[in-house]
Coordinates of C-alpha atoms in Angstrom, one line a residue:
X1 CA -8.7 48.4 -90.9
X2 CA -5.4 47.5 -92.4
X3 CA -1.9 47.7 -90.8
X4 CA 1.6 47.5 -92.1
X5 CA 3.5 44.3 -91.6
X6 CA 4.5 43.5 -88.0
X7 CA 8.1 43.1 -89.1
X8 CA 8.5 46.9 -89.4
X9 CA 8.6 47.3 -85.6
X10 CA 10.3 44.2 -84.2
X11 CA 11.5 46.0 -81.1
X12 CA 7.9 46.8 -79.9
X13 CA 6.2 44.0 -77.9
X14 CA 2.7 43.2 -78.9
X15 CA 1.5 43.9 -75.3
X16 CA 2.9 43.3 -71.8
X17 CA 2.3 40.8 -69.1
X18 CA 0.5 43.2 -66.7
X19 CA -2.3 44.3 -69.0
X20 CA -2.8 40.9 -70.7
X21 CA -3.5 39.0 -67.6
X22 CA -6.7 37.1 -67.0
X23 CA -9.5 39.6 -66.3
X24 CA -10.2 37.8 -63.1
X25 CA -7.1 39.6 -61.7
X26 CA -8.6 43.0 -62.3
X27 CA -12.0 42.0 -61.2
X28 CA -10.6 41.7 -57.7
X29 CA -9.8 45.4 -57.2
X30 CA -11.4 47.5 -60.0
X31 CA -15.0 48.7 -60.1
X32 CA -17.7 46.7 -61.9
X33 CA -17.0 48.5 -65.2
X34 CA -13.3 47.5 -65.0
X35 CA -12.1 51.1 -65.5
X36 CA -8.3 51.0 -64.8
X37 CA -7.5 54.7 -64.5
X38 CA -8.5 57.8 -62.5
X39 CA -12.0 58.2 -61.2
X40 CA -13.9 61.4 -60.5
X41 CA -15.3 61.9 -57.0
X42 CA -18.1 64.4 -56.5
X43 CA -18.4 64.0 -52.7
X44 CA -16.8 62.3 -49.7
X45 CA -19.5 59.7 -49.7
X46 CA -18.8 58.5 -53.2
X47 CA -17.4 54.9 -53.5
X48 CA -15.2 53.7 -56.3
X49 CA -18.0 52.5 -58.5
X50 CA -19.9 55.8 -58.3
X51 CA -16.8 57.8 -59.0
X52 CA -15.9 55.8 -62.0
X53 CA -19.4 56.1 -63.4
X54 CA -19.1 59.9 -62.9
X55 CA -15.8 60.0 -64.7
X56 CA -17.2 58.1 -67.7
X57 CA -20.2 60.4 -67.9
X58 CA -17.9 63.5 -67.7
X59 CA -15.7 62.2 -70.5
X60 CA -18.7 61.4 -72.7
X61 CA -20.1 64.9 -72.0
X62 CA -16.7 66.5 -72.7
X63 CA -16.5 64.7 -76.1
X64 CA -20.1 65.6 -76.9
X65 CA -21.0 61.9 -77.5
X66 CA -24.5 61.4 -78.8
X67 CA -26.4 58.7 -80.6
X68 CA -24.7 57.7 -83.9
X69 CA -21.4 59.5 -83.0
X70 CA -18.3 57.6 -83.9
X71 CA -15.7 57.2 -81.2
X72 CA -12.1 56.0 -81.5
X73 CA -11.0 54.7 -78.1
X74 CA -7.2 54.1 -78.3
X75 CA -5.8 52.1 -75.5
X76 CA -9.3 51.1 -74.4
X77 CA -8.2 48.8 -71.5
X78 CA -11.1 46.6 -70.4
X79 CA -13.5 48.6 -72.5
X80 CA -15.2 50.8 -69.8
X81 CA -15.5 53.9 -72.0
X82 CA -16.2 52.0 -75.2
X83 CA -19.0 50.0 -73.6
X84 CA -20.4 53.0 -71.9
X85 CA -20.4 55.0 -75.1
X86 CA -22.1 52.2 -77.0
X87 CA -24.7 51.4 -74.3
X88 CA -25.5 54.7 -72.7
X89 CA -24.9 57.1 -75.6
X90 CA -25.7 55.0 -78.6
X91 CA -22.3 55.6 -80.2
X92 CA -20.5 53.4 -82.8
X93 CA -17.1 52.6 -81.3
X94 CA -13.7 51.4 -82.6
X95 CA -11.8 50.2 -79.5
X96 CA -8.0 49.6 -79.8
X97 CA -5.9 47.4 -77.5
X98 CA -2.8 45.4 -78.0
X99 CA -3.9 42.8 -75.5
X100 CA -5.9 39.8 -76.7
X101 CA -7.4 39.2 -73.3
X102 CA -8.9 42.7 -73.3
X103 CA -10.4 42.2 -76.8
X104 CA -12.1 38.9 -75.7
X105 CA -13.4 40.5 -72.5
X106 CA -14.9 43.5 -74.3
X107 CA -16.6 41.5 -77.0
X108 CA -18.1 39.2 -74.4
X109 CA -19.5 42.1 -72.4
X110 CA -20.7 43.8 -75.5
X111 CA -22.7 40.7 -76.5
X112 CA -24.2 40.4 -73.0
X113 CA -25.1 44.1 -73.0
X114 CA -26.7 43.9 -76.5
X115 CA -24.2 46.3 -78.2
X116 CA -21.9 44.0 -80.1
X117 CA -23.1 45.5 -83.3
X118 CA -21.9 48.9 -82.2
X119 CA -18.3 48.0 -81.2
X120 CA -15.3 46.9 -83.2
X121 CA -12.3 45.9 -81.2
X122 CA -8.9 46.1 -82.9
X123 CA -6.0 44.2 -81.4
X124 CA -3.1 46.3 -82.5
X125 CA -0.3 48.5 -81.2
X126 CA -0.8 52.2 -81.9
X127 CA 2.5 52.2 -83.8
X128 CA 1.0 50.0 -86.5
X129 CA -2.6 51.4 -86.3
X130 CA -4.2 52.6 -89.5
X131 CA -7.6 54.3 -89.3
X132 CA -9.8 56.1 -91.9
X133 CA -9.2 59.8 -92.2
X134 CA -11.8 62.2 -90.9
X135 CA -14.2 59.3 -90.0
X136 CA -14.6 59.9 -86.2
X137 CA -16.4 62.5 -84.1
X138 CA -14.3 61.9 -81.1
X139 CA -11.0 60.2 -80.0
X140 CA -10.1 59.1 -76.5
X141 CA -6.8 58.3 -74.9
X142 CA -7.8 57.6 -71.3
X143 CA -4.7 56.8 -69.3
X144 CA -3.0 55.2 -72.3
X145 CA -0.6 57.7 -73.9
X146 CA 2.2 56.9 -71.4
X147 CA 2.3 53.5 -72.9
X148 CA 3.2 54.9 -76.3
X149 CA 6.7 55.8 -77.3
X150 CA 6.1 58.4 -80.0
X151 CA 3.5 60.9 -78.8
X152 CA 3.9 63.0 -81.9
X153 CA 2.9 60.1 -84.1
X154 CA -0.1 59.4 -81.8
X155 CA -1.3 63.0 -81.9
X156 CA -1.0 63.1 -85.7
X157 CA -3.0 59.9 -85.9
X158 CA -5.7 61.3 -83.7
X159 CA -5.9 64.6 -85.8
X160 CA -6.1 62.6 -89.0
X161 CA -8.9 60.3 -87.6
X162 CA -11.1 63.2 -86.6
X163 CA -13.6 65.1 -88.6
X164 CA -13.4 68.9 -88.5
X165 CA -14.7 70.1 -85.2
X166 CA -14.1 66.7 -83.5
X167 CA -12.6 66.5 -80.0
X168 CA -9.8 64.6 -78.5
X169 CA -9.8 63.7 -74.8
X170 CA -6.5 62.7 -73.3
X171 CA -5.8 62.0 -69.6
X172 CA -2.6 60.6 -68.2
X173 CA 0.0 60.8 -65.5
X174 CA 2.8 63.2 -66.2
X175 CA 6.0 64.3 -64.7
X176 CA 5.5 67.5 -62.8
X177 CA 8.0 69.3 -65.1
X178 CA 11.0 68.7 -67.3
X179 CA 13.4 68.9 -64.3
X180 CA 11.5 66.2 -62.4
X181 CA 11.5 64.0 -65.5
X182 CA 15.3 64.3 -65.9
X183 CA 15.8 63.6 -62.2
X184 CA 13.4 60.7 -61.7
X185 CA 12.8 58.9 -65.0
X186 CA 15.6 56.4 -64.5
X187 CA 15.2 55.7 -60.8
X188 CA 14.4 52.2 -59.7
X189 CA 10.8 52.8 -58.9
X190 CA 10.2 54.6 -62.2
X191 CA 11.9 51.9 -64.2
X192 CA 9.8 49.2 -62.4
X193 CA 6.6 51.0 -63.4
X194 CA 7.7 51.8 -66.9
X195 CA 9.1 48.4 -67.8
X196 CA 7.3 45.9 -65.6
X197 CA 3.8 47.5 -65.6
X198 CA 3.6 49.8 -68.6
X199 CA 5.6 47.5 -70.8
X200 CA 7.6 50.4 -72.1
X201 CA 6.4 53.8 -73.2
X202 CA 7.2 57.2 -71.7
X203 CA 5.6 59.3 -69.0
X204 CA 6.0 62.9 -70.0
X205 CA 5.6 66.4 -68.6
X206 CA 2.3 68.1 -69.6
X207 CA 4.2 70.6 -71.7
X208 CA 5.3 67.8 -74.0
X209 CA 1.7 66.6 -74.5
X210 CA 0.5 70.1 -75.2
X211 CA 3.3 70.8 -77.7
X212 CA 2.6 67.5 -79.5
X213 CA -1.1 68.3 -79.7
X214 CA -0.5 71.8 -81.0
X215 CA 2.1 70.5 -83.5
X216 CA -0.4 68.0 -84.8
X217 CA -2.8 70.9 -85.5
X218 CA -5.1 70.7 -82.4
X219 CA -6.5 73.7 -80.5
X220 CA -6.3 73.2 -76.7
X221 CA -9.7 73.8 -75.1
X222 CA -9.1 72.8 -71.5
X223 CA -6.7 71.3 -69.0
X224 CA -7.9 69.9 -65.7
X225 CA -5.8 68.7 -62.8
X226 CA -7.0 65.3 -61.6
X227 CA -4.1 64.5 -59.3
X228 CA -6.1 64.4 -56.1
X229 CA -8.8 62.3 -57.8
X230 CA -6.2 59.7 -58.9
X231 CA -4.6 59.5 -55.4
X232 CA -8.1 58.7 -54.0
X233 CA -8.7 56.2 -56.8
X234 CA -5.5 54.3 -56.0
X235 CA -6.2 54.3 -52.3
X236 CA -9.5 52.5 -53.2
X237 CA -7.6 50.0 -55.4
X238 CA -5.1 49.3 -52.6
X239 CA -7.8 48.6 -50.1
X240 CA -9.4 46.1 -52.5
X241 CA -6.0 44.4 -53.2
X242 CA -5.4 44.1 -49.4
X243 CA -8.9 42.7 -48.9
X244 CA -8.5 40.1 -51.7
X245 CA -4.8 39.3 -51.4
X246 CA -5.5 35.6 -51.0
X247 CA -7.5 35.5 -54.2
X248 CA -4.9 37.4 -56.1
X249 CA -2.0 35.3 -54.8
X250 CA -3.9 32.2 -55.8
X251 CA -3.9 33.4 -59.4
X252 CA -0.2 34.3 -59.2
X253 CA 2.0 33.9 -56.2
X254 CA 3.1 37.3 -55.0
X255 CA 0.8 39.2 -57.2
X256 CA -0.8 41.2 -54.4
X257 CA 2.6 42.5 -53.3
X258 CA 3.5 43.5 -56.8
X259 CA 0.3 45.4 -57.3
X260 CA 0.7 47.2 -53.9
X261 CA 4.3 48.2 -54.8
X262 CA 3.1 49.7 -58.1
X263 CA 0.3 51.6 -56.4
X264 CA 2.5 52.8 -53.5
X265 CA 5.1 54.1 -55.9
X266 CA 2.4 55.9 -57.9
X267 CA 0.8 57.5 -54.8
X268 CA 4.1 58.6 -53.3
X269 CA 4.9 60.8 -56.2
X270 CA 1.8 62.9 -56.6
X271 CA 2.4 66.6 -56.4
X272 CA 6.2 66.3 -56.0
X273 CA 7.3 64.2 -58.9
X274 CA 4.1 63.5 -60.8
X275 CA 0.6 65.0 -61.7
X276 CA -2.4 63.6 -63.5
X277 CA -4.1 65.8 -66.1
X278 CA -7.0 65.7 -68.5
X279 CA -6.4 67.5 -71.8
X280 CA -9.2 68.4 -74.1
X281 CA -8.4 69.3 -77.7
X282 CA -10.4 70.2 -80.8
X283 CA -9.7 69.9 -84.5
X284 CA -10.7 73.4 -85.4
X285 CA -9.8 73.3 -89.0

């Protein structure tokens, strides 16, 4: 892969402090696969690890991942979907993250799991990402589009990357509607999450995501409301943070309180200010 010179976008940081921390931070409160977004609970008895495994299986089924399929995982986080697709579905994966810590972590796990030959990890911002046209069977944006400033550019990139008939899976937190976005986007809690956690980007209403997908050429196949699932996921993270506060604060003084503030702000808004949706699109032509 090639990318334009970094000087073209000097105002965009390479990554942000929250996501490029030592993986030991996230190991304290995430599931064993280190999936840092919404889980999918099938029963009241499901724990966090079970629900995250269910979510990965559902995404893979939704995208139709099968042996030999090529997946582009943009904003791959700690590699949960990329590693799952390579190990469990036999896919060839290009994972994209701007965080060097995440790249190192994914490649280490890929080597331990015997799938290093199936995964390429690109350390790059999506604004500078260049991918071969029509070379992928599926594209995933799992909880990552809110970290990206130009959603139109992102959707066009995804459309270009997919072969005809390929699918895009996008899930993210959204403002409930345009009025809520206007009212709450610049409030203290929203600014804290956007700038201190997301490192910029823009959380949008679902209507904006749908319009961007359609403008890029996609057909919308399905929308699923996962708001309640994410509230339960964050509850599980908060319990883990509280249980391991001493370990987190030993890594960085005050880190547990910062994480709890983020999670409390997120869970306070569900249904009133924010929603969490999964959007499935197809490149029909």
